Amino acid sequence: MHVVATAGHVDHGKSTLVRALTGMEPDRWAEERRRGMTIDLGFAWTRLPGGAEIAFVDVPGHERFVPNMLAGVGPVPAALLVVAADEGWMPQTAEHEAALDAHGVTHAVLAVTRSDLADPAPTIQQVTDRLRGTSLAGLPAVAVSGVTGAGLDALRGRLASLVAALPAPDATAPVRLWVDRAFTIRGSGTVVTGTLSAGTLRVGDELSLNGRSVHVRGLQALGVPHQEVSAVARVAVNLRNVDKGDVHRGDALLTPGRWTSTALADVRVGGDDLDDAPNALVLHVGSAAVPVRVRPLHHPDKEPQFARLTLATPLPLDARDRALLRDPGGHRVVGRVTVLDTDPPPLTRRGAAAARATDLAAVGTEDNLLRTRRLIRATELRGLGAAPPPDAIRAGDWLLDPQHAAELRERLRKLLANHRATGTLEAGPTIEEARTALDLPDRSVLLALIAAPLTVRDGRVVDRDAAPPLPAPVAAAIELLAADLARNPFRAPEAGRLAALGLGPRELAAAERTGALLRLAENVVLLPGADDQAVGILARLEQPFTTSQARQALDTSRRVVLPLLALLDRRHRTRRLPDDRREVLS
């Protein structure tokens, strides 16, 4: 199914044309039929040449009912712009076109009605000229008469080409069904209707409505019951245990956990200069119309324009939503809106607004919310309606902007350099100390930043290429120890001697990290290179040799020879045989 909204000035024949195309009456209210004027949204559908089903959302054209028109146009991907040949471009034509342009509608057909009363060519040229520079520029035109039927077949053909060119919707996307009608059916309960622009609805689905959980009791599309309906479609949803008074136009049925309602949003605005517009406007998005307070965020280059919107009622906005700002008092569209951030930071410091505008300008055309947020949970980003960019750095459930990650890595390197400069015995800060220093929300984010030559050793972040220098007292103790070992290189000092030199576990660990000592066990240390010297001595023994023979050749004790031989085994300098003898490997 495809959904197309009508647009155009009052009394230019939108409903007449829909009636002629579908054979259905789009005006639902007796008052509309009595006055011959559409007041609220109407709905009708038909099958086009080639078999495609098309549903029309017929909108009112009178300026008093523009909010109703905008509720119908908001979620719809394509439009049928209707202009009468005998009147041409009119005020509501302009406002409807501005609304379609603000919503980014690029797929449309121009129907020039009442072509039996006037030459359609001048009107086609006039509309073509008016649409230059808008999203509707270059749309195809068909001259028709809803009264005589002339041109209807050509219009059907154009509509068939239109819907065939529409992009395929994402049937797997989270549901956000903007409600445009709510009513009660005896025996069934509350039914809401709307245009399903993305996602899939199923009977039995649990959805969220104004913060409460609701369930789908039944589904219809074009008057036919379905167990499942995928976008794009006009749908009627029967909700279980929901009173009609609990749901209104502008509410939305949502996939639970995938949307976050917000009363604050930063947006890009195209159109009138915001400084010349009232700061109290109405935001139209989906079928919702919400009063907003507008705070311009002045960018140094003037263009583009950014603003912070404070909504009177929270809405489930998407970080890529298209919407419009309207001045109801002036009966005009003030600007087209692209939502950039639905959870923006506070503006509390002097100059914060200008700095925020600069940040938003950096988002660019990709609407990369991560670039402005720098660090955000993936679940929160999805809740804001944004997808992670392909270059995002993932750390558990966290996402890091690559540029911010580079800045954090540089800060981490400086942190380690400062740590070494303190003369501490520790190789680096603990993971928690580094996380706190960088003000990161989770250790997984810190670990995602660590790359060679940085690494984690014994719960500390260390630089393998830059061990901290030994404090002077430790270096002096190592010199005395080296003098002891110079005469007997394999007679490791006893624990008492180490204690007398002031070499406790922390000092020995620091000396090992710097390469000043070769530590075989907790309190068993030799000088660097003792392992190579031992291999040279053991290689002169008859192979294989016993542990006792090794101890005698090295002139040492079992306290030293056992961990030394184990070290040589690990480094594949010697090989232990099944009878507990060893041989030196060449």
Short mmCIF file of C-alpha atoms in Angstrom, two decimals, residues 3-210:
data_model
loop_
_atom_site.label_atom_id
_atom_site.label_comp_id
_atom_site.label_asym_id
_atom_site.label_seq_id
_atom_site.Cartn_x
_atom_site.Cartn_y
_atom_site.Cartn_z
CA VAL A 3 -0.25 6.72 1.13
CA VAL A 4 -0.59 10.12 -0.53
CA ALA A 5 -1.88 13.34 1.04
CA THR A 6 -3.75 16.00 -0.88
CA ALA A 7 -2.74 19.64 -0.59
CA GLY A 8 -4.11 22.88 -1.98
CA HIS A 9 -6.35 25.94 -1.51
CA VAL A 10 -9.93 25.66 -0.28
CA ASP A 11 -12.52 24.89 -2.97
CA HIS A 12 -9.94 23.86 -5.58
CA GLY A 13 -11.51 20.42 -5.80
CA LYS A 14 -9.32 18.15 -3.68
CA SER A 15 -12.20 16.10 -2.28
CA THR A 16 -13.98 16.05 -5.65
CA LEU A 17 -10.85 14.67 -7.25
CA VAL A 18 -10.40 12.00 -4.55
CA ARG A 19 -14.06 11.06 -4.96
CA ALA A 20 -13.62 10.73 -8.71
CA LEU A 21 -10.46 8.65 -8.40
CA THR A 22 -11.70 6.25 -5.71
CA GLY A 23 -15.50 6.24 -5.88
CA MET A 24 -15.45 6.83 -2.13
CA GLU A 25 -16.67 9.80 -0.08
CA PRO A 26 -13.67 11.25 1.82
CA ASP A 27 -15.72 13.79 3.81
CA ARG A 28 -16.76 11.96 6.98
CA TRP A 29 -18.93 14.60 8.65
CA ALA A 30 -22.46 15.66 7.68
CA GLU A 31 -21.38 19.27 8.28
CA GLU A 32 -18.69 18.88 5.64
CA ARG A 33 -21.17 17.59 3.09
CA ARG A 34 -23.72 20.30 3.97
CA ARG A 35 -21.17 23.10 3.58
CA GLY A 36 -19.35 21.51 0.65
CA MET A 37 -16.03 22.13 2.42
CA THR A 38 -13.60 19.71 4.04
CA ILE A 39 -13.10 20.52 7.70
CA ASP A 40 -11.16 17.52 8.99
CA LEU A 41 -9.06 14.74 7.53
CA GLY A 42 -10.77 12.39 5.11
CA PHE A 43 -9.67 8.98 3.88
CA ALA A 44 -10.31 7.00 0.70
CA TRP A 45 -8.46 4.41 -1.33
CA THR A 46 -8.34 2.67 -4.69
CA ARG A 47 -6.22 0.41 -6.92
CA LEU A 48 -4.06 2.04 -9.60
CA PRO A 49 -3.12 0.72 -13.05
CA GLY A 50 -0.58 -2.00 -12.46
CA GLY A 51 -2.27 -3.14 -9.26
CA ALA A 52 -0.72 -0.84 -6.62
CA GLU A 53 -3.05 0.14 -3.78
CA ILE A 54 -3.11 3.83 -2.90
CA ALA A 55 -4.73 5.49 0.12
CA PHE A 56 -5.49 9.21 0.10
CA VAL A 57 -5.41 11.43 3.15
CA ASP A 58 -7.68 14.27 2.06
CA VAL A 59 -6.91 17.49 3.92
CA PRO A 60 -8.91 20.69 4.43
CA GLY A 61 -7.86 23.74 2.43
CA HIS A 62 -9.34 26.58 4.48
CA GLU A 63 -6.87 28.64 6.50
CA ARG A 64 -8.88 28.01 9.69
CA PHE A 65 -8.17 24.30 9.40
CA VAL A 66 -4.46 24.36 8.57
CA PRO A 67 -3.60 22.47 11.82
CA ASN A 68 -5.87 19.64 10.62
CA MET A 69 -4.13 19.68 7.25
CA LEU A 70 -0.71 19.51 8.88
CA ALA A 71 -1.79 16.55 11.02
CA GLY A 72 -2.55 14.63 7.83
CA VAL A 73 0.54 15.64 5.88
CA GLY A 74 3.12 15.12 8.64
CA PRO A 75 3.59 11.33 8.45
CA VAL A 76 2.87 10.95 4.70
CA PRO A 77 5.72 10.46 2.17
CA ALA A 78 4.01 11.79 -0.99
CA ALA A 79 1.49 14.43 -2.03
CA LEU A 80 -1.10 15.31 -4.65
CA LEU A 81 -0.94 19.09 -5.02
CA VAL A 82 -4.25 20.43 -6.36
CA VAL A 83 -4.55 23.87 -8.00
CA ALA A 84 -7.62 25.10 -9.89
CA ALA A 85 -7.06 26.26 -13.48
CA ASP A 86 -9.46 29.17 -13.11
CA GLU A 87 -7.86 30.57 -9.91
CA GLY A 88 -4.23 29.49 -9.95
CA TRP A 89 -1.85 29.90 -7.02
CA MET A 90 -3.66 31.02 -3.87
CA PRO A 91 -2.73 31.77 -0.23
CA GLN A 92 -3.40 28.26 1.08
CA THR A 93 -1.62 26.78 -1.90
CA ALA A 94 1.43 28.66 -0.67
CA GLU A 95 1.04 27.56 2.95
CA HIS A 96 0.40 23.94 2.02
CA GLU A 97 3.42 23.96 -0.31
CA ALA A 98 5.55 25.45 2.49
CA ALA A 99 4.39 22.65 4.79
CA LEU A 100 5.30 19.97 2.25
CA ASP A 101 8.67 21.61 1.68
CA ALA A 102 9.30 21.80 5.43
CA HIS A 103 8.59 18.07 5.76
CA GLY A 104 10.97 17.35 2.92
CA VAL A 105 8.34 15.83 0.63
CA THR A 106 9.96 15.31 -2.76
CA HIS A 107 7.50 12.89 -4.37
CA ALA A 108 4.38 14.63 -5.67
CA VAL A 109 2.08 15.16 -8.63
CA LEU A 110 0.38 18.43 -9.61
CA ALA A 111 -3.28 18.08 -10.57
CA VAL A 112 -4.67 21.21 -12.24
CA THR A 113 -8.41 20.89 -11.64
CA ARG A 114 -11.37 22.64 -13.26
CA SER A 115 -9.53 22.44 -16.55
CA ASP A 116 -12.95 22.36 -18.21
CA LEU A 117 -13.43 25.97 -17.05
CA ALA A 118 -10.06 27.52 -18.00
CA ASP A 119 -6.87 26.82 -19.93
CA PRO A 120 -4.62 24.84 -17.53
CA ALA A 121 -1.34 25.85 -19.23
CA PRO A 122 -0.89 29.25 -17.53
CA THR A 123 -1.57 27.69 -14.11
CA ILE A 124 0.90 24.86 -14.75
CA GLN A 125 3.56 27.44 -15.65
CA GLN A 126 2.69 29.59 -12.62
CA VAL A 127 2.95 26.64 -10.22
CA THR A 128 6.19 25.48 -11.87
CA ASP A 129 7.69 28.92 -11.30
CA ARG A 130 6.50 29.05 -7.70
CA LEU A 131 8.02 25.66 -6.86
CA ARG A 132 11.54 26.44 -8.03
CA GLY A 133 13.97 26.04 -5.17
CA THR A 134 11.58 23.90 -3.09
CA SER A 135 11.46 20.16 -2.45
CA LEU A 136 8.61 19.92 -5.00
CA ALA A 137 10.52 21.54 -7.87
CA GLY A 138 10.00 19.79 -11.19
CA LEU A 139 6.96 17.75 -10.20
CA PRO A 140 4.89 16.36 -13.13
CA ALA A 141 1.55 18.04 -13.93
CA VAL A 142 -1.76 16.69 -15.20
CA ALA A 143 -4.77 18.74 -16.27
CA VAL A 144 -8.01 17.17 -14.98
CA SER A 145 -11.68 17.80 -14.36
CA GLY A 146 -13.34 16.06 -11.47
CA VAL A 147 -16.72 16.88 -13.00
CA THR A 148 -16.25 15.61 -16.58
CA GLY A 149 -13.62 12.98 -15.79
CA ALA A 150 -11.18 14.39 -18.32
CA GLY A 151 -7.58 13.61 -17.49
CA LEU A 152 -8.38 11.15 -14.70
CA ASP A 153 -6.77 8.20 -16.50
CA ALA A 154 -3.64 10.26 -17.11
CA LEU A 155 -3.60 11.23 -13.44
CA ARG A 156 -3.93 7.58 -12.39
CA GLY A 157 -0.95 6.77 -14.58
CA ARG A 158 1.08 9.58 -13.02
CA LEU A 159 0.15 8.41 -9.53
CA ALA A 160 1.19 4.86 -10.44
CA SER A 161 4.61 6.19 -11.54
CA LEU A 162 4.81 8.27 -8.38
CA VAL A 163 4.26 5.42 -5.94
CA ALA A 164 6.54 3.11 -7.92
CA ALA A 165 9.37 5.60 -7.33
CA LEU A 166 8.83 5.91 -3.57
CA PRO A 167 11.71 4.53 -1.45
CA ALA A 168 11.05 1.23 0.26
CA PRO A 169 10.11 1.73 3.93
CA ASP A 170 11.96 -0.01 6.75
CA ALA A 171 9.54 -2.67 7.97
CA THR A 172 11.93 -3.61 10.81
CA ALA A 173 12.14 -0.10 12.29
CA PRO A 174 10.59 0.70 15.68
CA VAL A 175 6.97 1.77 15.39
CA ARG A 176 5.90 5.35 15.90
CA LEU A 177 2.30 5.67 14.72
CA TRP A 178 1.09 9.26 14.99
CA VAL A 179 -2.61 9.17 15.85
CA ASP A 180 -4.85 11.32 13.64
CA ARG A 181 -8.23 9.90 14.75
CA ALA A 182 -9.58 8.18 17.85
CA PHE A 183 -13.11 6.81 18.14
CA THR A 184 -15.14 4.06 19.77
CA ILE A 185 -16.79 1.10 18.07
CA ARG A 186 -19.54 -0.61 20.02
CA GLY A 187 -18.37 -4.06 21.09
CA SER A 188 -14.75 -3.39 20.12
CA GLY A 189 -13.69 -0.38 22.16
CA THR A 190 -11.26 2.35 21.21
CA VAL A 191 -9.83 2.50 17.70
CA VAL A 192 -7.08 4.87 16.54
CA THR A 193 -5.97 5.53 12.98
CA GLY A 194 -2.79 6.84 11.47
CA THR A 195 -0.23 6.48 8.71
CA LEU A 196 2.32 3.78 9.53
CA SER A 197 5.45 5.19 7.89
CA ALA A 198 7.95 2.63 9.23
CA GLY A 199 7.92 -0.65 11.14
CA THR A 200 5.36 -3.42 11.44
CA LEU A 201 2.26 -3.79 13.62
CA ARG A 202 0.85 -7.14 14.70
CA VAL A 203 -2.21 -8.23 16.60
CA GLY A 204 -1.13 -8.87 20.19
CA ASP A 205 1.74 -6.35 20.08
CA GLU A 206 2.54 -4.45 23.24
CA LEU A 207 2.99 -0.74 22.57
CA SER A 208 3.51 2.39 24.62
CA LEU A 209 0.92 5.19 24.65
CA ASN A 210 1.58 8.30 26.74
#
